[in-house]
XYZ file of C-alpha atoms in Angstrom:
485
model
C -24.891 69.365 12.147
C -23.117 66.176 10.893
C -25.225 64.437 7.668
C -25.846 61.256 10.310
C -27.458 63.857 13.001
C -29.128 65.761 10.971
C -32.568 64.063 10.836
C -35.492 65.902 9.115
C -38.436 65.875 11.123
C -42.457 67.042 9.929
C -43.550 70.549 10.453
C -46.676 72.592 8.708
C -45.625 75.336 6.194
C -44.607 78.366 7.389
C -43.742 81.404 4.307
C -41.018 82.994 7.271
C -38.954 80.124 7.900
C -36.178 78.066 5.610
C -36.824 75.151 4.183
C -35.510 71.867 5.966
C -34.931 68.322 4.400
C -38.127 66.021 4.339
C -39.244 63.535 7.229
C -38.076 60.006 6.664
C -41.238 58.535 4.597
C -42.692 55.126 5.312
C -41.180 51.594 3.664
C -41.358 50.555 -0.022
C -45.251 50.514 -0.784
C -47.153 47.479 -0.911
C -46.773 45.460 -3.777
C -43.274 47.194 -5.087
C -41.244 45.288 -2.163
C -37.990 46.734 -3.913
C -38.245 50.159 -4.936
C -38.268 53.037 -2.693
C -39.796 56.582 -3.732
C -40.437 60.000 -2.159
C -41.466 62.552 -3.893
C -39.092 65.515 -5.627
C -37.840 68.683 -3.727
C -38.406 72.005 -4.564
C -35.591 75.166 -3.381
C -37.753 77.903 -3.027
C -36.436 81.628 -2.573
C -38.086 84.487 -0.997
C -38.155 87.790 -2.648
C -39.870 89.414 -6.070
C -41.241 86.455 -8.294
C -40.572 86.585 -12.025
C -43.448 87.864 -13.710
C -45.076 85.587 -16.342
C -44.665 86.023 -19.595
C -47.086 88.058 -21.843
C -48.471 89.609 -18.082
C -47.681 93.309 -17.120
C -47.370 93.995 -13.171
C -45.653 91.869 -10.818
C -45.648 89.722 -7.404
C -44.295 90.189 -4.036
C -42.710 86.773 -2.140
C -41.645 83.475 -4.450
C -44.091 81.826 -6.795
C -45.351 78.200 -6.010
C -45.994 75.697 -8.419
C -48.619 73.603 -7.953
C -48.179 71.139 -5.040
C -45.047 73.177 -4.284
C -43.866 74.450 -0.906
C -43.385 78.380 0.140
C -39.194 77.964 1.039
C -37.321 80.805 2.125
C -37.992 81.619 5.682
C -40.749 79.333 5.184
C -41.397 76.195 6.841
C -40.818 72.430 5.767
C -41.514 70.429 3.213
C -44.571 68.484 3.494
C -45.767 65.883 0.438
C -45.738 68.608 -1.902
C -41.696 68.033 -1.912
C -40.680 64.804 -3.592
C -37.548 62.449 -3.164
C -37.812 60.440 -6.203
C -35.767 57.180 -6.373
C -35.603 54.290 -8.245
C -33.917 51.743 -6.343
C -34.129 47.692 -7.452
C -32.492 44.698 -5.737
C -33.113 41.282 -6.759
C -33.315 37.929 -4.365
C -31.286 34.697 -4.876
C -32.006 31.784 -2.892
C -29.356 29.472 -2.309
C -29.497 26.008 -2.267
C -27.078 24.028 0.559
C -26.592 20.120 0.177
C -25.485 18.106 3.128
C -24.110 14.780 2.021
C -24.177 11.924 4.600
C -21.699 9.199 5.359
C -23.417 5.375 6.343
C -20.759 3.191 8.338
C -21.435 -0.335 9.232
C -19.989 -2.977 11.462
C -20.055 -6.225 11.812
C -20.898 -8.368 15.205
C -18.960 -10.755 16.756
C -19.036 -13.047 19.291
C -21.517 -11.796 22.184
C -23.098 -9.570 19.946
C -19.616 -7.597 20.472
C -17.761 -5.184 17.403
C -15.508 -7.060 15.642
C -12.332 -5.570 15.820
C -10.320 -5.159 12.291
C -6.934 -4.371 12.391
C -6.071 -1.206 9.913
C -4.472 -2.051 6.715
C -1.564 -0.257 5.429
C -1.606 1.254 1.885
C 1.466 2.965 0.613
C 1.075 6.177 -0.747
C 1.977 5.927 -4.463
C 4.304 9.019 -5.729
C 3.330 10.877 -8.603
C 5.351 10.199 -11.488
C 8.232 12.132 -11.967
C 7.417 14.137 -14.894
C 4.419 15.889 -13.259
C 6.937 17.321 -10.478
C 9.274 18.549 -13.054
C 6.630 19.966 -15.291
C 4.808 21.551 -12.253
C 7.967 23.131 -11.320
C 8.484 24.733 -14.629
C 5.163 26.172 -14.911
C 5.507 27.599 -11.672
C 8.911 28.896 -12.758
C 7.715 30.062 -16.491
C 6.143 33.455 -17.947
C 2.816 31.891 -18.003
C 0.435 29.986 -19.955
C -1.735 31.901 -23.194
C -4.807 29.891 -23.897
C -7.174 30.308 -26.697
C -10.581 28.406 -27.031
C -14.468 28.265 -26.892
C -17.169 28.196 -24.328
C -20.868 27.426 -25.337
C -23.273 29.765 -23.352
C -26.881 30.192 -24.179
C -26.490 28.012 -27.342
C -23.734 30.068 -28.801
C -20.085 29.716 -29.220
C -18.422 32.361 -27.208
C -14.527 32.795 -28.427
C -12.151 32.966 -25.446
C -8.396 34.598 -25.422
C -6.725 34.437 -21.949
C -3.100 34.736 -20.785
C -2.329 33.836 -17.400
C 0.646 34.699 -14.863
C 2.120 32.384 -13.019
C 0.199 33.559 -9.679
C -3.040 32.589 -11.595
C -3.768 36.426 -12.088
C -4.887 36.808 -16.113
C -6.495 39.087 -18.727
C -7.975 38.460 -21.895
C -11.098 39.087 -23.775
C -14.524 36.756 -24.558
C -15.540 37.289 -28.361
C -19.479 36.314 -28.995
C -19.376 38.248 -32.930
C -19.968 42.210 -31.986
C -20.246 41.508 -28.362
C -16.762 41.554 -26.596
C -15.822 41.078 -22.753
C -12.900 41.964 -21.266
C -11.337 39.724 -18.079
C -9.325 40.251 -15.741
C -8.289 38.215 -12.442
C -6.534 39.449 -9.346
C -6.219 37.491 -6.095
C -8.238 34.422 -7.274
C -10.866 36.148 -8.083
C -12.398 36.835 -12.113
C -14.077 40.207 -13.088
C -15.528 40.954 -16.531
C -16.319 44.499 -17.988
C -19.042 44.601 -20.954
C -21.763 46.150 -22.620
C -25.619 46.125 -21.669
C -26.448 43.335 -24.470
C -23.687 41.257 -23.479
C -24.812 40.968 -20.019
C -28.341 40.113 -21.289
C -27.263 37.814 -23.671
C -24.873 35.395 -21.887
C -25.724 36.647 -18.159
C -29.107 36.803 -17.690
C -29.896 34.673 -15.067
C -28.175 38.236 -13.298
C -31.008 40.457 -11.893
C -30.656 44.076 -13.729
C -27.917 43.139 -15.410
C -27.762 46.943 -16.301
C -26.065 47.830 -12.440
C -23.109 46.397 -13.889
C -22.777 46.791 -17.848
C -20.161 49.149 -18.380
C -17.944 48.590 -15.514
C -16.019 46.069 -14.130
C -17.598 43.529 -12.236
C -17.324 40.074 -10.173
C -17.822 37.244 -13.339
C -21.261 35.677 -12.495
C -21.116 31.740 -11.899
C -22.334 30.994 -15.070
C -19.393 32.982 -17.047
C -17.226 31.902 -17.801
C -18.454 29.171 -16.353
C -15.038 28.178 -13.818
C -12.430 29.542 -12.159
C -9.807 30.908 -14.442
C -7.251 31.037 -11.773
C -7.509 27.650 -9.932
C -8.293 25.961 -13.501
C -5.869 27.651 -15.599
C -3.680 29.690 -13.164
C -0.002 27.690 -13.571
C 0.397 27.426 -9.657
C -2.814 25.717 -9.440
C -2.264 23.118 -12.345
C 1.589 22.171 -10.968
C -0.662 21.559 -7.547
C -3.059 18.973 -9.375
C -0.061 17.574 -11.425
C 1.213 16.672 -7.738
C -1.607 14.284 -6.874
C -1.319 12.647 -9.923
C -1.076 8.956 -9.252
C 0.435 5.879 -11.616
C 0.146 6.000 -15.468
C -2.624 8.332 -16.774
C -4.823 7.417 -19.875
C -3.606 8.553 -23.334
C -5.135 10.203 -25.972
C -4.248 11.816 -29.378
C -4.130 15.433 -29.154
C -3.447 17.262 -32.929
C -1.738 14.282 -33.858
C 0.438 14.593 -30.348
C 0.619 11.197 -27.956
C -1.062 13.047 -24.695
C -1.297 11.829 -20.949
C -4.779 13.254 -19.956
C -4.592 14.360 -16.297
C -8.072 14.043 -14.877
C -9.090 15.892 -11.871
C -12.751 17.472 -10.448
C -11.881 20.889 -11.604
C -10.469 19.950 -15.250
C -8.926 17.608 -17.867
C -4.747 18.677 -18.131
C -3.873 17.413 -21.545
C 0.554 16.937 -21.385
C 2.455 15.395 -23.800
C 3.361 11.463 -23.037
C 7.054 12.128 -24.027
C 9.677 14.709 -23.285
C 10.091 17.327 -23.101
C 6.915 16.883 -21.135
C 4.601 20.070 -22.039
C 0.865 20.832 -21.355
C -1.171 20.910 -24.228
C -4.521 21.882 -23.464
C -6.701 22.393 -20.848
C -10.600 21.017 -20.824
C -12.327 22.757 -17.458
C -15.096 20.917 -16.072
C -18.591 22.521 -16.596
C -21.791 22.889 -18.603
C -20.409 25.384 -20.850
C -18.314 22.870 -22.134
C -14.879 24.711 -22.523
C -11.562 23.850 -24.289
C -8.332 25.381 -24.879
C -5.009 24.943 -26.116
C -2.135 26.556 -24.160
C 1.126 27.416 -25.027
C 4.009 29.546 -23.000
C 3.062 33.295 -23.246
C 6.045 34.622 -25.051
C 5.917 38.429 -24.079
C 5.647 38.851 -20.517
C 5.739 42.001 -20.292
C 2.876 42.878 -22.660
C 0.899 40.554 -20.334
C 1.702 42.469 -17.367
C 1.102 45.955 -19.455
C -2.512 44.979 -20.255
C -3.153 43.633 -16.654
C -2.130 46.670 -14.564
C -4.639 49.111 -16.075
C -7.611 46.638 -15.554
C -6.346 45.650 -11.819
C -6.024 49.862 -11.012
C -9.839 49.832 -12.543
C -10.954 47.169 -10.188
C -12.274 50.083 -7.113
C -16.064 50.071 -6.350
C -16.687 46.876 -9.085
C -20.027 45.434 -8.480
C -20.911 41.858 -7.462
C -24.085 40.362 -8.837
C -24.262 37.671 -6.192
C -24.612 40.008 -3.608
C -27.716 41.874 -3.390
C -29.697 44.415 -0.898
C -33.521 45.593 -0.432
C -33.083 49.216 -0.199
C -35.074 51.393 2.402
C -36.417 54.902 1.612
C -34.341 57.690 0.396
C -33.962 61.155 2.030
C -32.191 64.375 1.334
C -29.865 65.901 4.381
C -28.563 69.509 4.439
C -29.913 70.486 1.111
C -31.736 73.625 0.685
C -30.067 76.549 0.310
C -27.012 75.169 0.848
C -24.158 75.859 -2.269
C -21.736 73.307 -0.597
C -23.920 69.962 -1.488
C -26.787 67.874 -0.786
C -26.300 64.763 1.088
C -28.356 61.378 -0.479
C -28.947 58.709 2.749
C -30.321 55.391 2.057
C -30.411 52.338 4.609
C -30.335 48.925 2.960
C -30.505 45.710 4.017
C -28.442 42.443 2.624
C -30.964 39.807 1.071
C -28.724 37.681 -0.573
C -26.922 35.178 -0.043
C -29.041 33.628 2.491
C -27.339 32.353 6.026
C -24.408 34.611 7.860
C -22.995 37.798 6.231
C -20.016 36.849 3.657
C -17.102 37.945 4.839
C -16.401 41.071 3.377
C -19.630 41.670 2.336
C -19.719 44.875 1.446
C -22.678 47.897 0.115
C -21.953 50.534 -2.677
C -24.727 53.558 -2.983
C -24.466 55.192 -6.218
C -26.599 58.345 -6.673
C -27.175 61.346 -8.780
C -29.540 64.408 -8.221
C -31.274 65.997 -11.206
C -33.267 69.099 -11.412
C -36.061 69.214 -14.165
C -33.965 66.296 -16.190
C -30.855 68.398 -16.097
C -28.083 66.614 -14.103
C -26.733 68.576 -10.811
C -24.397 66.055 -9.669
C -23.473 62.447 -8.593
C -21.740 60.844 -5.478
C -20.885 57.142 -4.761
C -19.701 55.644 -0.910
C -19.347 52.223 0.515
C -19.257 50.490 3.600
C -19.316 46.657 4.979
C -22.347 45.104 6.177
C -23.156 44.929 9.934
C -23.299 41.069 11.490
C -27.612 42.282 11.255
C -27.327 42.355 7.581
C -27.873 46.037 7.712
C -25.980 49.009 6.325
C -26.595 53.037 6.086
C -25.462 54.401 3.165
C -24.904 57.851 2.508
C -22.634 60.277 -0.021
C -22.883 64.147 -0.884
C -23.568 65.155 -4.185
C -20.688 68.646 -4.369
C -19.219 70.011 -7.677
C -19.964 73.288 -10.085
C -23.143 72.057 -11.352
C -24.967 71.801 -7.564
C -23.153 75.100 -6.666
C -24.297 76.847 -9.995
C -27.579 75.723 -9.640
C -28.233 76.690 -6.178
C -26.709 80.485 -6.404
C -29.018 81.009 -9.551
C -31.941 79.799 -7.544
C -30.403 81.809 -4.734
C -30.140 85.137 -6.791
C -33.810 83.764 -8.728
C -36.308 83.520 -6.483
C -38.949 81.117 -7.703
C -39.966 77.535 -7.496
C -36.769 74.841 -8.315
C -37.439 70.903 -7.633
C -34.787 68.568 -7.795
C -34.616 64.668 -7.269
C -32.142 61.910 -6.871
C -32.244 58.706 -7.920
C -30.216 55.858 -6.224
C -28.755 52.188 -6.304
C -27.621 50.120 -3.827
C -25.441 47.002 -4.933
C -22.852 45.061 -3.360
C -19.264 45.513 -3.972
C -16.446 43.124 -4.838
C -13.166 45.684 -4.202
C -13.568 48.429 -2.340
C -11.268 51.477 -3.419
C -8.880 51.197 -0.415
C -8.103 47.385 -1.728
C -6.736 48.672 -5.202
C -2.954 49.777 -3.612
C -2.753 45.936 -2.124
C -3.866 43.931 -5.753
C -1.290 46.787 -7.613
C 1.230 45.943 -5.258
C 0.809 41.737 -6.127
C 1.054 42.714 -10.015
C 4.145 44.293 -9.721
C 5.949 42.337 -7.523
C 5.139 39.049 -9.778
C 6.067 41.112 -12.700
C 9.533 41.635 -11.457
C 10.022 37.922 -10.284
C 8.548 36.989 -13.648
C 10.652 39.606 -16.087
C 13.930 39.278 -13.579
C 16.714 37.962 -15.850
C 16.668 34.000 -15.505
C 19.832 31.867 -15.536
C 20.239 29.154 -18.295
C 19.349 25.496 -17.617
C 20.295 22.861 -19.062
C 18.186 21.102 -22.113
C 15.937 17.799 -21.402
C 17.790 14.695 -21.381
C 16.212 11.984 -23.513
C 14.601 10.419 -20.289
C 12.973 13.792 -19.690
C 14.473 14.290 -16.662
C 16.236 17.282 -17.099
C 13.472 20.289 -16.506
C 14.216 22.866 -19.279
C 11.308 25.514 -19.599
C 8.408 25.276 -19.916
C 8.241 28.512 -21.528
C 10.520 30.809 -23.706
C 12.696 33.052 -21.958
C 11.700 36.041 -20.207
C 14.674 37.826 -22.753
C 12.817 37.100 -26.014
C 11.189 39.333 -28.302
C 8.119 40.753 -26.838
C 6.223 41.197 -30.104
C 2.788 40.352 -31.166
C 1.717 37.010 -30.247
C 0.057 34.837 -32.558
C -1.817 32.007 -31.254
C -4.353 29.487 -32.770
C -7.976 29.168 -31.752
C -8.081 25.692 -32.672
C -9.698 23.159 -30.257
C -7.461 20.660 -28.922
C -8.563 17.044 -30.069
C -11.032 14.569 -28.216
C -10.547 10.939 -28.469
């Protein structure tokens, strides 16, 4: 029988009949609305019992510890056989703001509308400089920035280079805590330590389901979106709404043109060739950067693969689940596996199911502390916000295990212990983000044609960035913040 039909159902001990899996057990209890426990399993064998130690003579049939269950040929488990789990999810409540619009009109005669005749405005074009500079950014290696964010009262260090496509890498620098970033489809992930996560996340409910692994970047880190604020494709599209003369300001002793928009301040020199300078993103953690061209392509693209292949089964914080209660399926006595099922049910965000919402179970079985195995599965989440979850622990260690207590009879509990937490990129996703990596990495490292310098009017485009054909060394870049006024 199939893991999903095989449903354990209650039945009173019998010492000639096998073990079976445990009945499904009732819902969290009271007052612990987000953990879900049953109590641990014991494999029991029939036949000669080990004799105690220091004790001459011997038993017939399997010993039973106390609270344990006579297995064998015996019948099922009742409470003396425990499914242990430990499973938390947290709650969000999000907050949706509906702004209104007041119109007004005026009477006239006969208490009719006054009728106004539209006005014509001319769209103004955006100066020409901020189409030739968007198209060479689009056209460039990228853009390397280097700055500071303050989170939690501290200055965080940031080093980020970013394709042309918006997809990055890079690394956040708080003293000894590091993260490393990586974005991929418009989307920022971040894989760090425990105390990192508690230190500059911790508005993130068990921050501890994701240290150690990649994972979607919280709201609050870095704070924006790398690739709509710094991604080059997204900063030629806010160069191209750019209307009249921008203010000036006096970047490192440079004459700048400060773009403003709602996502960030573009700082671009006033004079050709027209470049951009730095980069101020909107936001309470108060961010700056300088950027220059990247100048080794390739090395970008050589630290950004890896992270992108990494990406499978990363866990997103925003997403969260109550988990139900845990049972074992097709367990005892049985060297293939043990099957962990787990039904969970989406709490937040609030409203309709995300699309793509999806659930990851990660589990692990343990006998008397010593590990016997781990699975992991995932799945999307029904329209009901509900999802069944379920994975089979296989491998040496559960085979090993259950032969010795096989060839042993006696008395052998085991547990599991399990976490449900919503997923950002499922597994099967990984070919499709490879595939955009390498197919911008050939656009970006294809051979490029000259062009011409920039005329003194700045009309000419240039670059924007070095050549694709220079030396890919070690790139050396300042942290210094660019200038306010």
């Amino acid at each position: 029988m199939s893991a999903e039909q095989d449903e354990p159902s209650p039945a009173s001990p019998s010492p000639h009949r096998p073990p079976h899996d445990p009945p499904h057990g009732p819902a969290n209890p009271p007052g612990r609305p987000f953990a879900a426990r049953r109590r641990p399993q014991d494999v029991h064998v029939a036949g000669p019992a080990p004799r105690p130690r220091g004790q001459a003579g011997g038993q017939t049939g399997g010993s039973v510890p106390p609270g344990g269950v006579m297995p064998g040929k015996g019948g099922r488990q009742g409470g003396s056989r425990r499914a242990r789990v430990l499973v938390v999810a947290g709650a969000a409540a999000v907050a949706v703001v509906a702004a209104g619009a007041v119109a007004a009109v005026a009477l006239g005669g006969d208490g009719e509308p006054a009728k106004k005749k539209p006005t014509a405005t001319a769209a103004v074009a955006p100066p020409a400089w901020t189409a030739a500079l968007g198209r060479r950014l689009k056209r460039g290696t990228g853009m390397r920035y280097n700055g500071t964010l303050t989170l939690k009262g501290g200055t965080v260090r940031a080093r980020l280079q970013v394709a042309p496509s918006g997809a990055a890498t890079g690394r956040l620098v708080a003293g000894t805590l590091t993260a490393d970033v990586a974005a991929i489809d418009g989307t920022t992930y971040l894989k760090a330590g425990l105390a990192f996560w508690r230190a500059y996340a911790g508005e993130v409910p068990h921050p501890d389901y994701y240290a150690g692994r990649w994972s979607k970047a919280p709201a609050s880190m870095p704070g924006f979106d790398v690739p709509d604020v710094l991604g080059p494709e997204a900063i030629a599209k806010a160069l191209a709404k750019t209307s009249g003369t921008p203010p000036t300001e006096d970047v490192g002793g440079v004459r700048a043109y400060r773009v403003k928009t709602s996502a960030a301040d573009y700082l671009v020199t006033a004079a050709a060739p027209y470049r951009l300078l730095a980069v101020r993103p909107a936001g309470q953690n108060a961010p700056s950067f300088t950027a220059a061209p990247v100048t080794a392509p390739a090395a970008l693209f050589a630290e950004l693969r890896p992270r992108v292949a990494a990406l499978g089964g990363a866990g997103d914080p925003a997403v969260r689940f109550r988990p139900g209660t845990l049972t074992f399926s097709d367990c005892d006595q049985n060297t293939n596996g043990c099957t962990v099922r787990v039904p969970a049910t989406l709490t937040a965000p609030s409203g309709s199911v995300p699309d793509g919402a999806r659930a990851a179970l990660r589990a692990s079985i343990t006998s008397r502390g010593e590990p016997l195995g781990s699975c992991r599965t995932s799945k999307g989440v029904g329209a009901d916000r509900s999802v069944l979850l379920d994975c089979t622990v296989t491998g040496r260690l559960w085979r090993t295990w259950m032969k010795h207590a096989l060839d042993n009879p006696g008395s052998y509990p085991y547990e599991a212990s399990a976490r449900v937490v919503g997923e950002a990129v499922a597994e099967a996703d990984v070919p499709k983000l490879l595939a955009r990596v390498d197919r911008e990495r050939k656009a970006v490292l294809k051979p490029k044609p000259a062009t011409p310098g920039p005329s003194a009017t700045g009309g000419a485009e240039g670059t924007q960035g070095p050549s694709a054909k220079r030396s890919e060394g070690t790139e050396a870049a300042t942290s210094q913040s660019p200038g306010r006024p």
